[in-house]
CSV table of C-alpha atoms in Angstrom, one decimal:
chain,number,residue,atom,x,y,z
A,1,MET,CA,-48.5,-59.2,47.2
A,2,ALA,CA,-52.0,-59.3,45.7
A,3,THR,CA,-53.5,-63.0,45.7
A,4,ALA,CA,-54.5,-64.4,42.2
A,5,LEU,CA,-58.0,-64.7,41.3
A,6,ASN,CA,-60.4,-67.8,41.6
A,7,GLU,CA,-61.0,-69.7,38.8
A,8,GLU,CA,-64.9,-69.0,38.2
A,9,GLU,CA,-63.7,-65.1,38.1
A,10,LEU,CA,-61.0,-65.6,35.7
A,11,ASP,CA,-63.3,-67.6,33.3
A,12,ASN,CA,-65.9,-64.6,33.0
A,13,GLU,CA,-63.0,-62.8,31.3
A,14,ASP,CA,-61.5,-65.1,29.5
A,15,TYR,CA,-60.5,-63.4,26.4
A,16,TYR,CA,-58.6,-66.2,24.9
A,17,SER,CA,-62.0,-67.8,24.3
A,18,LEU,CA,-63.3,-64.4,23.1
A,19,LEU,CA,-61.0,-64.2,20.1
A,20,ASN,CA,-60.7,-68.4,19.4
A,21,VAL,CA,-57.0,-68.6,20.0
A,22,ARG,CA,-55.0,-71.1,21.7
A,23,ARG,CA,-53.6,-69.6,25.3
A,24,GLU,CA,-49.7,-70.5,23.4
A,25,ALA,CA,-51.2,-68.1,20.5
A,26,SER,CA,-48.7,-66.2,18.3
A,27,SER,CA,-48.8,-62.0,17.9
A,28,GLU,CA,-49.5,-63.5,14.0
A,29,GLU,CA,-52.3,-65.7,15.1
A,30,LEU,CA,-53.6,-63.0,17.7
A,31,LYS,CA,-53.9,-60.2,15.0
A,32,ALA,CA,-55.2,-62.8,12.4
A,33,ALA,CA,-58.8,-62.8,15.3
A,34,TYR,CA,-58.7,-59.5,16.2
A,35,ARG,CA,-58.9,-58.2,12.7
A,36,ARG,CA,-61.8,-61.0,11.9
A,37,LEU,CA,-63.6,-60.1,14.9
A,38,CYS,CA,-63.4,-56.4,14.6
A,39,MET,CA,-64.5,-56.8,10.8
A,40,LEU,CA,-67.8,-58.5,11.9
A,41,TYR,CA,-68.3,-56.3,15.2
A,42,HIS,CA,-67.3,-53.0,13.4
A,43,PRO,CA,-70.7,-50.4,14.9
A,44,ASP,CA,-69.9,-48.4,11.4
A,45,LYS,CA,-71.3,-51.8,9.4
A,46,HIS,CA,-75.0,-51.3,11.7
A,47,ARG,CA,-77.9,-48.7,10.8
A,48,ASP,CA,-80.2,-50.2,13.4
A,49,PRO,CA,-79.6,-48.1,17.1
A,50,GLU,CA,-79.6,-50.9,18.9
A,51,LEU,CA,-77.6,-53.3,16.9
A,52,LYS,CA,-75.1,-50.3,16.9
A,53,SER,CA,-75.0,-50.2,20.6
A,54,GLN,CA,-74.2,-53.9,20.9
A,55,ALA,CA,-71.6,-53.9,18.2
A,56,GLU,CA,-69.8,-51.0,20.0
A,57,ARG,CA,-70.2,-52.8,23.3
A,58,LEU,CA,-68.7,-56.6,21.7
A,59,PHE,CA,-66.0,-53.7,19.2
A,60,ASN,CA,-64.6,-52.5,22.3
A,61,LEU,CA,-64.1,-55.6,24.4
A,62,VAL,CA,-62.7,-57.5,21.3
A,63,HIS,CA,-60.4,-54.6,21.2
A,64,GLN,CA,-59.3,-54.5,25.1
A,65,ALA,CA,-58.6,-58.3,25.1
A,66,TYR,CA,-56.1,-57.8,22.1
A,67,GLU,CA,-54.6,-55.1,23.9
A,68,VAL,CA,-54.1,-57.2,26.4
A,69,LEU,CA,-53.0,-60.1,25.2
A,70,SER,CA,-50.7,-58.6,22.3
A,71,ASP,CA,-48.6,-56.9,24.8
A,72,PRO,CA,-46.0,-59.7,26.6
A,73,GLN,CA,-46.1,-58.5,30.0
A,74,THR,CA,-49.6,-57.9,30.4
A,75,ARG,CA,-50.7,-60.9,28.7
A,76,ALA,CA,-48.6,-62.7,31.6
A,77,ILE,CA,-49.6,-60.9,34.3
A,78,TYR,CA,-53.8,-61.8,32.9
A,79,ASP,CA,-52.8,-65.6,32.4
A,80,ILE,CA,-52.5,-65.6,36.4
A,81,TYR,CA,-54.6,-62.6,37.9
A,82,GLY,CA,-57.0,-61.9,35.2
A,83,LYS,CA,-58.5,-58.6,34.4
A,84,ARG,CA,-58.3,-57.3,38.3
A,85,GLY,CA,-54.5,-57.8,38.0
A,86,LEU,CA,-54.5,-55.9,35.1
A,87,GLU,CA,-56.6,-52.7,37.3
A,88,MET,CA,-54.1,-52.9,39.9
A,89,GLU,CA,-51.8,-49.7,40.0
A,90,GLY,CA,-48.8,-48.5,41.5
A,91,TRP,CA,-46.6,-50.8,44.2
A,92,GLU,CA,-49.2,-53.6,43.7
A,93,VAL,CA,-47.9,-54.7,40.5
A,94,VAL,CA,-44.8,-53.4,40.4
A,95,GLU,CA,-44.0,-55.1,43.8
A,96,ARG,CA,-44.3,-58.9,42.1
A,97,ARG,CA,-40.9,-58.1,40.1
A,98,ARG,CA,-41.5,-61.1,37.8
A,99,THR,CA,-40.3,-61.4,34.1
A,100,PRO,CA,-43.0,-62.9,31.8
A,101,ALA,CA,-40.8,-66.6,32.0
A,102,GLU,CA,-41.3,-66.6,35.9
A,103,ILE,CA,-45.0,-65.5,36.0
A,104,ARG,CA,-45.8,-68.0,33.7
A,105,GLU,CA,-44.0,-70.8,35.6
A,106,GLU,CA,-46.6,-70.1,38.4
A,107,PHE,CA,-49.5,-69.7,36.1
A,108,GLU,CA,-48.6,-73.3,34.9
A,109,ARG,CA,-48.5,-74.3,38.9
A,110,LEU,CA,-51.8,-72.7,39.5
A,111,GLN,CA,-53.3,-74.5,36.6
A,112,ARG,CA,-52.6,-77.9,38.0
A,113,GLU,CA,-54.2,-76.8,41.2
A,114,ARG,CA,-56.9,-75.5,39.2
A,115,GLU,CA,-57.6,-78.8,37.5
A,116,GLU,CA,-57.4,-80.8,40.7
A,117,ARG,CA,-59.9,-78.6,42.6
A,118,ARG,CA,-62.4,-79.2,39.0
A,119,LEU,CA,-61.8,-83.1,39.5
A,120,GLN,CA,-62.8,-82.7,43.1
A,121,GLN,CA,-65.9,-80.4,41.9
A,122,ARG,CA,-66.8,-83.1,39.3
A,123,THR,CA,-67.9,-85.5,42.1
A,124,ASN,CA,-71.1,-83.5,42.0
A,125,PRO,CA,-72.2,-84.4,45.9
A,126,LYS,CA,-76.0,-83.9,46.8
A,127,GLY,CA,-77.8,-83.8,50.2
A,128,THR,CA,-81.3,-83.5,51.2
A,129,ILE,CA,-82.8,-83.6,55.0
A,130,SER,CA,-86.3,-83.5,55.3
A,131,VAL,CA,-88.0,-83.5,58.5
A,132,GLY,CA,-92.1,-84.1,59.1
A,133,ILE,CA,-93.7,-82.5,61.8
A,134,ASP,CA,-97.4,-83.7,62.9
A,135,ALA,CA,-99.4,-81.0,63.9
A,136,THR,CA,-103.0,-82.6,63.8
A,137,ASP,CA,-103.3,-81.9,67.7
A,138,LEU,CA,-103.7,-77.8,66.6
A,139,PHE,CA,-106.9,-78.6,64.6
A,140,ASP,CA,-108.5,-81.8,66.0
A,141,ARG,CA,-108.0,-81.8,70.0
A,142,TYR,CA,-109.7,-84.4,72.0
A,143,GLU,CA,-110.1,-82.1,75.2
A,144,GLU,CA,-113.2,-83.9,77.1
A,145,GLU,CA,-111.1,-87.7,76.6
A,146,TYR,CA,-107.9,-85.9,77.8
A,147,GLU,CA,-109.3,-83.3,80.2
A,148,ASP,CA,-107.9,-84.7,83.4
A,149,VAL,CA,-104.3,-85.8,81.7
A,150,SER,CA,-101.8,-83.3,83.2
A,151,GLY,CA,-100.4,-81.1,80.7
A,152,SER,CA,-103.3,-81.8,77.9
A,153,GLY,CA,-104.3,-77.8,77.8
A,154,PHE,CA,-101.0,-77.6,75.3
A,155,PRO,CA,-101.7,-79.2,71.7
A,156,GLN,CA,-98.6,-82.1,71.2
A,157,ILE,CA,-96.6,-81.4,68.1
A,158,GLU,CA,-94.2,-84.0,67.5
A,159,ILE,CA,-91.6,-85.0,64.5
A,160,ASN,CA,-92.5,-88.2,63.4
A,161,LYS,CA,-90.4,-88.5,60.3
A,162,MET,CA,-87.0,-87.9,59.3
A,163,HIS,CA,-85.3,-88.7,55.9
A,164,ILE,CA,-81.6,-88.0,55.1
A,165,SER,CA,-80.0,-88.7,52.0
A,166,GLN,CA,-76.3,-88.3,50.2
A,167,SER,CA,-74.8,-89.1,47.2
A,168,ILE,CA,-71.5,-88.4,45.3
A,169,GLU,CA,-70.6,-88.9,41.8
A,170,ALA,CA,-66.9,-90.3,40.7
A,171,PRO,CA,-65.9,-89.8,36.8
A,172,LEU,CA,-63.8,-92.9,35.7
A,173,THR,CA,-63.3,-92.2,32.2
A,174,ALA,CA,-64.9,-89.6,29.5
A,175,THR,CA,-67.8,-92.2,29.3
A,176,ASP,CA,-67.9,-94.2,32.6
A,177,THR,CA,-69.1,-92.8,35.8
A,178,ALA,CA,-69.5,-94.5,39.6
A,179,ILE,CA,-72.2,-93.4,41.5
A,180,LEU,CA,-72.4,-93.5,45.4
A,181,SER,CA,-75.4,-92.9,47.4
A,182,GLY,CA,-77.4,-93.6,50.7
A,183,SER,CA,-80.0,-92.9,53.3
A,184,LEU,CA,-81.6,-93.1,56.3
A,185,SER,CA,-85.1,-92.8,57.2
A,186,THR,CA,-87.4,-93.2,60.0
A,187,GLN,CA,-91.1,-92.6,60.9
A,188,ASN,CA,-93.5,-93.1,64.1
A,189,GLY,CA,-90.1,-94.7,65.6
A,190,ASN,CA,-89.4,-97.2,63.1
A,191,GLY,CA,-85.9,-96.7,60.7
A,192,GLY,CA,-83.9,-98.0,58.4
A,193,GLY,CA,-81.0,-97.2,56.1
A,194,SER,CA,-80.0,-98.2,52.4
A,195,ILE,CA,-76.8,-98.0,50.5
A,196,ASN,CA,-76.5,-97.9,46.7
A,197,PHE,CA,-73.7,-98.4,44.2
A,198,ALA,CA,-74.1,-97.6,40.4
A,199,LEU,CA,-71.7,-98.0,37.4
A,200,ARG,CA,-73.0,-95.6,34.7
A,201,ARG,CA,-71.7,-95.6,30.5
A,202,VAL,CA,-72.2,-93.5,27.9
A,203,THR,CA,-72.8,-95.6,25.0
A,204,SER,CA,-73.4,-93.1,22.3
A,205,ALA,CA,-74.8,-90.1,21.9
A,206,LYS,CA,-78.3,-91.0,22.0
A,207,GLY,CA,-77.9,-93.2,25.1
A,208,TRP,CA,-76.4,-94.7,28.5
A,209,GLY,CA,-76.7,-97.6,30.4
A,210,GLU,CA,-76.5,-98.4,34.2
A,211,LEU,CA,-75.8,-101.1,36.4
A,212,GLU,CA,-77.1,-100.7,40.0
A,213,PHE,CA,-76.2,-102.7,43.2
A,214,GLY,CA,-77.8,-101.8,46.6
A,215,ALA,CA,-78.6,-103.3,50.3
A,216,GLY,CA,-80.8,-102.2,52.9
A,217,ASP,CA,-81.5,-103.5,56.2
A,218,LEU,CA,-85.5,-103.2,55.5
A,219,GLN,CA,-85.6,-104.2,51.9
A,220,GLY,CA,-82.7,-106.7,51.7
A,221,PRO,CA,-80.1,-106.6,48.3
A,222,LEU,CA,-80.8,-105.2,45.2
A,223,PHE,CA,-79.8,-105.7,41.7
A,224,GLY,CA,-81.2,-103.1,38.7
A,225,LEU,CA,-80.4,-102.3,35.2
A,226,LYS,CA,-81.1,-98.9,33.6
A,227,LEU,CA,-81.0,-97.7,30.0
A,228,PHE,CA,-81.5,-94.6,28.3
A,229,ARG,CA,-82.2,-94.1,24.9
A,230,ASN,CA,-83.3,-91.3,22.4
A,231,LEU,CA,-86.0,-92.2,19.9
A,232,THR,CA,-85.9,-89.2,18.1
A,233,PRO,CA,-84.8,-85.6,18.8
A,234,ARG,CA,-88.3,-85.1,20.9
A,235,CYS,CA,-89.2,-88.4,22.6
A,236,PHE,CA,-86.6,-90.9,24.6
A,237,VAL,CA,-87.3,-94.1,26.2
A,238,THR,CA,-86.1,-95.3,29.8
A,239,THR,CA,-86.2,-98.8,31.2
A,240,ASN,CA,-85.3,-100.0,34.7
A,241,CYS,CA,-85.4,-103.8,35.3
A,242,ALA,CA,-84.6,-104.9,39.4
A,243,LEU,CA,-84.5,-107.7,41.2
A,244,GLN,CA,-85.0,-107.1,44.6
A,245,PHE,CA,-84.1,-110.0,47.6
A,246,SER,CA,-85.7,-110.2,50.4
A,247,SER,CA,-87.0,-113.2,53.5
A,248,ARG,CA,-90.0,-113.6,50.9
A,249,GLY,CA,-88.1,-114.3,48.4
A,250,ILE,CA,-87.1,-112.5,45.1
A,251,ARG,CA,-89.2,-109.8,43.7
A,252,PRO,CA,-88.5,-108.6,40.1
A,253,GLY,CA,-90.0,-104.9,39.2
A,254,LEU,CA,-89.6,-103.6,35.4
A,255,THR,CA,-90.2,-100.0,34.4
A,256,THR,CA,-90.5,-98.2,31.3
A,257,VAL,CA,-91.2,-94.5,30.6
A,258,LEU,CA,-91.7,-93.2,27.3
A,259,ALA,CA,-91.8,-89.2,27.3
A,260,ARG,CA,-92.0,-86.6,24.5
A,261,ASN,CA,-91.8,-82.9,24.3
A,262,LEU,CA,-94.6,-81.2,23.5
A,263,ASP,CA,-93.2,-78.0,23.2
A,264,LYS,CA,-89.8,-76.1,24.3
A,265,ASN,CA,-90.8,-76.0,27.8
A,266,THR,CA,-93.6,-79.1,27.9
A,267,VAL,CA,-92.8,-82.9,28.2
A,268,GLY,CA,-95.7,-85.7,28.2
A,269,TYR,CA,-94.6,-89.0,29.6
A,270,LEU,CA,-96.5,-92.7,30.1
A,271,GLN,CA,-95.0,-94.9,32.7
A,272,TRP,CA,-96.0,-98.5,33.5
A,273,ARG,CA,-94.5,-100.3,36.4
A,274,TRP,CA,-94.8,-104.0,36.9
A,275,GLY,CA,-94.0,-106.0,40.0
A,276,ILE,CA,-92.9,-104.1,43.2
A,277,GLN,CA,-96.5,-101.9,43.4
A,278,SER,CA,-97.9,-102.4,40.1
A,279,ALA,CA,-99.6,-99.3,38.3
A,280,MET,CA,-99.9,-97.5,35.1
A,281,ASN,CA,-99.3,-93.1,35.1
A,282,THR,CA,-99.4,-90.8,32.6
A,283,SER,CA,-98.5,-87.1,33.1
A,284,ILE,CA,-97.6,-83.6,31.7
A,285,VAL,CA,-94.9,-81.5,32.8
A,286,ARG,CA,-94.8,-77.9,32.3
A,287,ASP,CA,-91.5,-75.6,33.4
A,288,THR,CA,-90.5,-72.2,32.4
A,289,LYS,CA,-88.6,-69.3,33.6
A,290,THR,CA,-91.4,-68.5,36.1
A,291,SER,CA,-93.8,-71.3,36.9
A,292,HIS,CA,-93.8,-75.1,36.7
A,293,PHE,CA,-97.3,-77.3,36.8
A,294,THR,CA,-97.8,-80.8,36.5
A,295,VAL,CA,-100.8,-83.1,36.3
A,296,ALA,CA,-100.7,-86.9,36.5
A,297,LEU,CA,-103.4,-89.6,36.8
A,298,GLN,CA,-102.3,-93.0,38.2
A,299,LEU,CA,-103.8,-96.4,38.4
A,300,GLY,CA,-102.3,-99.3,40.4
A,301,ILE,CA,-101.9,-101.3,43.2
A,302,PRO,CA,-102.6,-100.4,45.7
A,303,HIS,CA,-102.8,-96.6,45.1
A,304,SER,CA,-104.8,-94.8,42.6
A,305,PHE,CA,-105.0,-91.4,42.1
A,306,ALA,CA,-105.0,-87.7,40.4
A,307,LEU,CA,-102.6,-85.1,41.4
A,308,ILE,CA,-102.3,-81.6,40.0
A,309,SER,CA,-99.4,-79.1,41.4
A,310,TYR,CA,-98.2,-76.1,40.7
A,311,GLN,CA,-95.2,-74.0,41.7
A,312,HIS,CA,-94.7,-70.0,40.9
A,313,LYS,CA,-90.8,-69.2,40.5
A,314,PHE,CA,-89.8,-65.6,41.7
A,315,GLN,CA,-87.1,-64.2,40.2
A,316,ASP,CA,-85.2,-62.6,43.1
A,317,ASP,CA,-81.6,-63.2,44.0
A,318,ASP,CA,-83.3,-65.9,46.8
A,319,GLN,CA,-84.7,-67.9,44.0
A,320,THR,CA,-87.8,-68.3,46.2
A,321,ARG,CA,-90.6,-70.6,45.0
A,322,VAL,CA,-94.3,-70.8,46.5
A,323,LYS,CA,-96.1,-74.3,45.8
A,324,GLY,CA,-99.2,-75.9,46.1
A,325,SER,CA,-100.5,-79.4,45.2
A,326,LEU,CA,-104.0,-81.5,45.3
A,327,LYS,CA,-103.9,-85.1,45.6
A,328,ALA,CA,-106.7,-87.2,45.6
A,329,GLY,CA,-107.3,-91.4,45.5
A,330,PHE,CA,-108.5,-94.6,47.2
A,331,PHE,CA,-106.1,-93.5,50.2
A,332,GLY,CA,-108.2,-90.0,50.6
A,333,THR,CA,-107.4,-86.5,49.9
A,334,VAL,CA,-104.0,-84.4,50.7
A,335,VAL,CA,-103.7,-80.8,49.9
A,336,GLU,CA,-100.0,-79.1,50.7
A,337,TYR,CA,-98.6,-76.0,50.3
A,338,GLY,CA,-95.4,-74.5,51.2
A,339,ALA,CA,-92.7,-72.3,49.6
A,340,GLU,CA,-88.3,-73.0,49.3
A,341,ARG,CA,-86.1,-70.4,49.4
A,342,LYS,CA,-82.0,-70.5,48.7
A,343,ILE,CA,-80.1,-69.8,52.1
A,344,SER,CA,-76.5,-69.8,50.7
A,345,ARG,CA,-74.7,-70.4,47.4
A,346,HIS,CA,-75.2,-74.1,48.0
A,347,SER,CA,-78.1,-74.6,50.2
A,348,VAL,CA,-82.3,-74.5,49.9
A,349,LEU,CA,-84.3,-74.7,52.7
A,350,GLY,CA,-88.2,-75.4,52.2
A,351,ALA,CA,-91.3,-76.0,54.0
A,352,ALA,CA,-94.5,-77.2,53.4
A,353,VAL,CA,-97.9,-77.7,55.2
A,354,SER,CA,-99.9,-81.0,54.5
A,355,VAL,CA,-103.7,-81.5,55.0
A,356,GLY,CA,-105.2,-84.5,54.4
A,357,VAL,CA,-108.2,-87.0,55.1
A,358,PRO,CA,-107.6,-89.2,57.2
A,359,GLN,CA,-103.8,-88.3,57.2
A,360,GLY,CA,-104.1,-85.4,59.4
A,361,VAL,CA,-102.0,-82.3,59.4
A,362,SER,CA,-98.1,-82.9,59.1
A,363,LEU,CA,-95.4,-80.1,58.5
A,364,LYS,CA,-92.1,-80.8,56.5
A,365,VAL,CA,-88.9,-78.9,56.6
A,366,LYS,CA,-86.2,-79.8,54.0
A,367,GLU,CA,-82.9,-78.2,53.1
A,368,LEU,CA,-81.3,-79.1,49.9
A,369,GLU,CA,-77.9,-78.8,49.4
A,370,LYS,CA,-76.6,-78.2,45.8
A,371,GLN,CA,-73.5,-77.9,44.2
A,372,ARG,CA,-72.1,-75.9,41.1
A,373,GLU,CA,-75.4,-73.9,41.4
A,374,SER,CA,-75.6,-71.0,39.6
A,375,THR,CA,-78.2,-68.1,39.7
A,376,ALA,CA,-81.1,-67.7,36.7
A,377,THR,CA,-80.2,-64.2,36.8
A,378,ASP,CA,-76.5,-65.0,35.3
A,379,ILE,CA,-77.6,-67.0,32.7
A,380,LEU,CA,-80.3,-64.8,31.4
A,381,GLN,CA,-77.7,-62.4,31.4
A,382,LYS,CA,-75.4,-64.6,29.6
A,383,LYS,CA,-77.8,-65.5,26.9
A,384,GLN,CA,-78.9,-62.3,25.9
A,385,GLU,CA,-75.5,-61.5,25.5
A,386,ALA,CA,-74.7,-64.3,23.4
A,387,GLU,CA,-78.2,-64.0,21.2
A,388,ALA,CA,-77.1,-60.1,20.7
A,389,ALA,CA,-73.8,-61.6,19.2
A,390,VAL,CA,-75.7,-63.7,16.7
A,391,ARG,CA,-77.9,-60.9,15.6
A,392,LEU,CA,-74.5,-58.9,14.7
A,393,MET,CA,-73.4,-62.0,12.5
A,394,GLN,CA,-76.3,-62.9,10.5
A,395,GLU,CA,-75.2,-60.6,7.7
A,396,SER,CA,-71.8,-61.9,7.8
A,397,VAL,CA,-72.9,-65.5,7.9
A,398,ARG,CA,-74.9,-64.7,4.6
A,399,ARG,CA,-71.9,-63.7,2.5
A,400,ILE,CA,-69.4,-66.7,4.3
A,401,ILE,CA,-72.1,-68.9,3.2
A,402,GLU,CA,-72.5,-68.0,-0.5
A,403,ALA,CA,-69.0,-68.3,-1.4
A,404,GLU,CA,-68.9,-71.9,0.8
A,405,GLU,CA,-71.3,-73.1,-1.8
A,406,SER,CA,-69.9,-71.5,-4.8
A,407,ARG,CA,-67.1,-73.7,-4.0
A,408,MET,CA,-68.8,-76.6,-2.4
A,409,GLY,CA,-67.2,-76.0,1.0
A,410,LEU,CA,-67.6,-76.1,4.8
A,411,ILE,CA,-71.9,-75.4,5.4
A,412,ILE,CA,-72.6,-75.9,9.2
A,413,VAL,CA,-76.2,-77.5,9.0
A,414,ASN,CA,-76.9,-77.9,12.2
A,415,ALA,CA,-75.0,-77.2,15.6
A,416,TRP,CA,-75.3,-77.6,19.3
A,417,TYR,CA,-74.0,-77.4,22.5
A,418,GLY,CA,-74.6,-78.1,26.0
A,419,LYS,CA,-75.5,-81.8,27.9
A,420,PHE,CA,-77.3,-83.9,25.8
A,421,VAL,CA,-78.3,-86.8,28.1
A,422,ASN,CA,-80.0,-86.3,31.5
A,423,ASP,CA,-80.7,-88.3,34.1
A,424,LYS,CA,-83.9,-89.9,34.9
A,425,SER,CA,-84.3,-87.5,38.1
A,426,LYS,CA,-84.2,-84.7,36.1
A,427,LYS,CA,-86.4,-85.0,33.2
A,428,SER,CA,-88.4,-81.9,34.5
A,429,GLU,CA,-85.4,-79.6,34.1
A,430,LYS,CA,-85.3,-76.7,31.3
A,431,VAL,CA,-83.9,-77.8,28.0
A,432,LYS,CA,-80.0,-78.1,28.4
A,433,VAL,CA,-78.8,-77.7,24.7
A,434,ILE,CA,-78.6,-74.3,22.8
A,435,ASP,CA,-78.5,-74.0,18.8
A,436,VAL,CA,-75.2,-72.3,17.9
A,437,THR,CA,-75.6,-73.0,14.1
A,438,VAL,CA,-74.9,-69.3,13.4
A,439,PRO,CA,-71.9,-68.8,15.5
A,440,LEU,CA,-69.9,-71.6,14.1
A,441,GLN,CA,-71.1,-70.8,10.9
A,442,CYS,CA,-69.3,-67.4,11.6
A,443,LEU,CA,-65.7,-69.1,12.3
A,444,VAL,CA,-65.9,-70.8,9.2
A,445,LYS,CA,-62.7,-69.6,6.8
A,446,ASP,CA,-61.8,-70.9,3.6
A,447,SER,CA,-63.7,-73.9,4.2
A,448,LYS,CA,-61.8,-75.1,7.6
A,449,LEU,CA,-63.3,-74.4,11.3
A,450,ILE,CA,-60.8,-74.6,14.1
A,451,LEU,CA,-61.9,-74.2,17.8
A,452,THR,CA,-58.7,-74.4,20.5
A,453,GLU,CA,-58.9,-76.4,23.3
A,454,ALA,CA,-61.0,-74.5,25.7
A,455,SER,CA,-64.5,-74.3,26.9
A,456,LYS,CA,-66.7,-73.1,24.3
A,457,ALA,CA,-68.8,-71.4,26.2
A,458,GLY,CA,-66.3,-68.2,25.8
A,459,LEU,CA,-66.6,-68.4,21.9
A,460,PRO,CA,-68.7,-65.6,20.5
A,461,GLY,CA,-72.7,-66.4,20.0
A,462,PHE,CA,-71.8,-69.1,22.6
A,463,TYR,CA,-73.3,-69.3,26.7
A,464,ASP,CA,-73.3,-72.0,29.2
A,465,PRO,CA,-76.9,-73.5,29.4
A,466,CYS,CA,-75.8,-75.9,32.2
A,467,VAL,CA,-73.4,-74.5,34.6
A,468,GLY,CA,-71.1,-77.0,36.2
A,469,GLU,CA,-72.2,-79.9,34.1
A,470,GLU,CA,-70.3,-81.7,31.5
A,471,LYS,CA,-71.1,-80.3,27.5
A,472,ASN,CA,-70.7,-81.3,24.5
A,473,LEU,CA,-70.8,-79.8,20.9
A,474,LYS,CA,-72.5,-82.1,18.2
A,475,VAL,CA,-72.1,-80.6,14.7
A,476,LEU,CA,-73.9,-81.7,11.6
A,477,TYR,CA,-71.7,-80.4,8.5
A,478,GLN,CA,-71.9,-80.7,4.9
A,479,PHE,CA,-68.1,-80.7,2.9
A,480,ARG,CA,-68.1,-81.3,-0.7
A,481,GLY,CA,-71.5,-82.2,-1.0
A,482,VAL,CA,-71.1,-85.1,1.6
A,483,LEU,CA,-72.6,-85.2,5.2
A,484,HIS,CA,-70.6,-85.3,8.3
A,485,GLN,CA,-70.9,-85.4,12.1
A,486,VAL,CA,-68.8,-84.4,15.0
A,487,MET,CA,-69.3,-85.1,18.8
A,488,ALA,CA,-66.8,-83.0,20.7
A,489,LEU,CA,-66.2,-82.6,24.7
A,490,ASP,CA,-66.7,-79.2,25.9
A,491,ASN,CA,-62.6,-78.2,26.2
A,492,GLU,CA,-61.7,-80.4,23.1
A,493,ALA,CA,-59.8,-78.7,20.1
A,494,LEU,CA,-61.8,-79.4,16.9
A,495,ARG,CA,-60.9,-79.0,13.2
A,496,ILE,CA,-63.0,-80.0,10.7
A,497,PRO,CA,-63.5,-80.9,8.0
A,498,LYS,CA,-62.1,-84.2,8.3
A,499,GLN,CA,-62.5,-87.7,6.6
A,500,SER,CA,-63.3,-89.5,9.7
A,501,HIS,CA,-66.1,-87.4,10.6
A,502,ARG,CA,-67.9,-88.6,7.3
A,503,ILE,CA,-71.9,-89.9,7.7
A,504,ASP,CA,-71.5,-93.5,5.7
A,505,THR,CA,-74.6,-93.8,3.5
A,506,ASP,CA,-73.6,-97.5,2.1
A,507,GLY,CA,-76.8,-99.9,2.6
């Protein structure tokens, strides 16, 4: 008997999302969705050769989806086995000898198991192993002083430090998440560890707060409070208050970061830290598809320094990266260069050589474990397909807007899809929200927009900008001349307009 497709393969060929219909959709609903998309993507409506080619591909995909879902038997097989089940010939399919009802019963069981696996994946485990190797003796040997010592003819290379960290997340509700993390470190024969527990609550679409409790054998108990807030669409602030308990008493600390998006790929930061290692820091980070550049200046106690670093990203399957940095301050000067490469689906191996005055030479080896990592190539392909679909929608959207404006109906002013709030530790990542104003307007019919209970990433003109992470759809729309706004979860059904979405402008 043939095995069922895994959930990733099913998601890649989600015919229901493509047609924007429920999994329980009737034949009439399927037919109406099919006709609507055929009118949108019909190749004869486009004269430009490139647009015509893109329209033909999307038109054929819509036709294929309708053929599968309009037939009860093929629809039932697709629900369980996906596209691969439909492509099987002969005894593989016949051998099942199941009615659509029996296949659907098995599908419901697999769906429950799939939701259980998704819940496990949402724990988002992350781990880092870093090893430091002292290689100073390769470059600076004291042969005259130790010429009588046995074995002195060979340079001494030793592991002088190691760091291991691990963290997991547990979603408690739609807005609350518990985070458990721990770390172990050793350097020059001295070591220690710590464990931290944090509870994060998303207070609104613009911010979140986090309570943190920690304990360690070197620093003592820690109590902290973190706050994040979007001030404007391009500017946000983060504040972290902490109380460190030790044998010397209570040491308070306060860190505030103000950040602003200078352009699509560049972010500027201003940081002020008081208490534990007080300092002021300013930095600019530019992250593109092929490079990552950072320049920073810090004035503080005990360390003041200037830093410049560059990382080049190769567009290969292994996601190879090479990097180099120069850091100079009161402590001396350090030059570091290295590379990292993806060695498995969830792991990255990196190595770096650090040459410093007066620190010497060291080699760092790091293995970083990543959960639910998606290759840049896959995301780029989905993005290109979505952009092609949006170009094909332009003329239809223009007509829809004209019709809706004439009756003071539903106009999508702005719509965004993706992850709106990033962790403080992920500030340098690419923008994770995409503009879906045109695709949503294209789905408006008779002053209504209805989205089914499924991931929005499968809708025409959409793609997943942050694979494996929680996403939302934020819509600002106008109905009867009044502004409305709504934020919906990725898999949440959505119907607009609604009175509850109305923006209250009183006062």
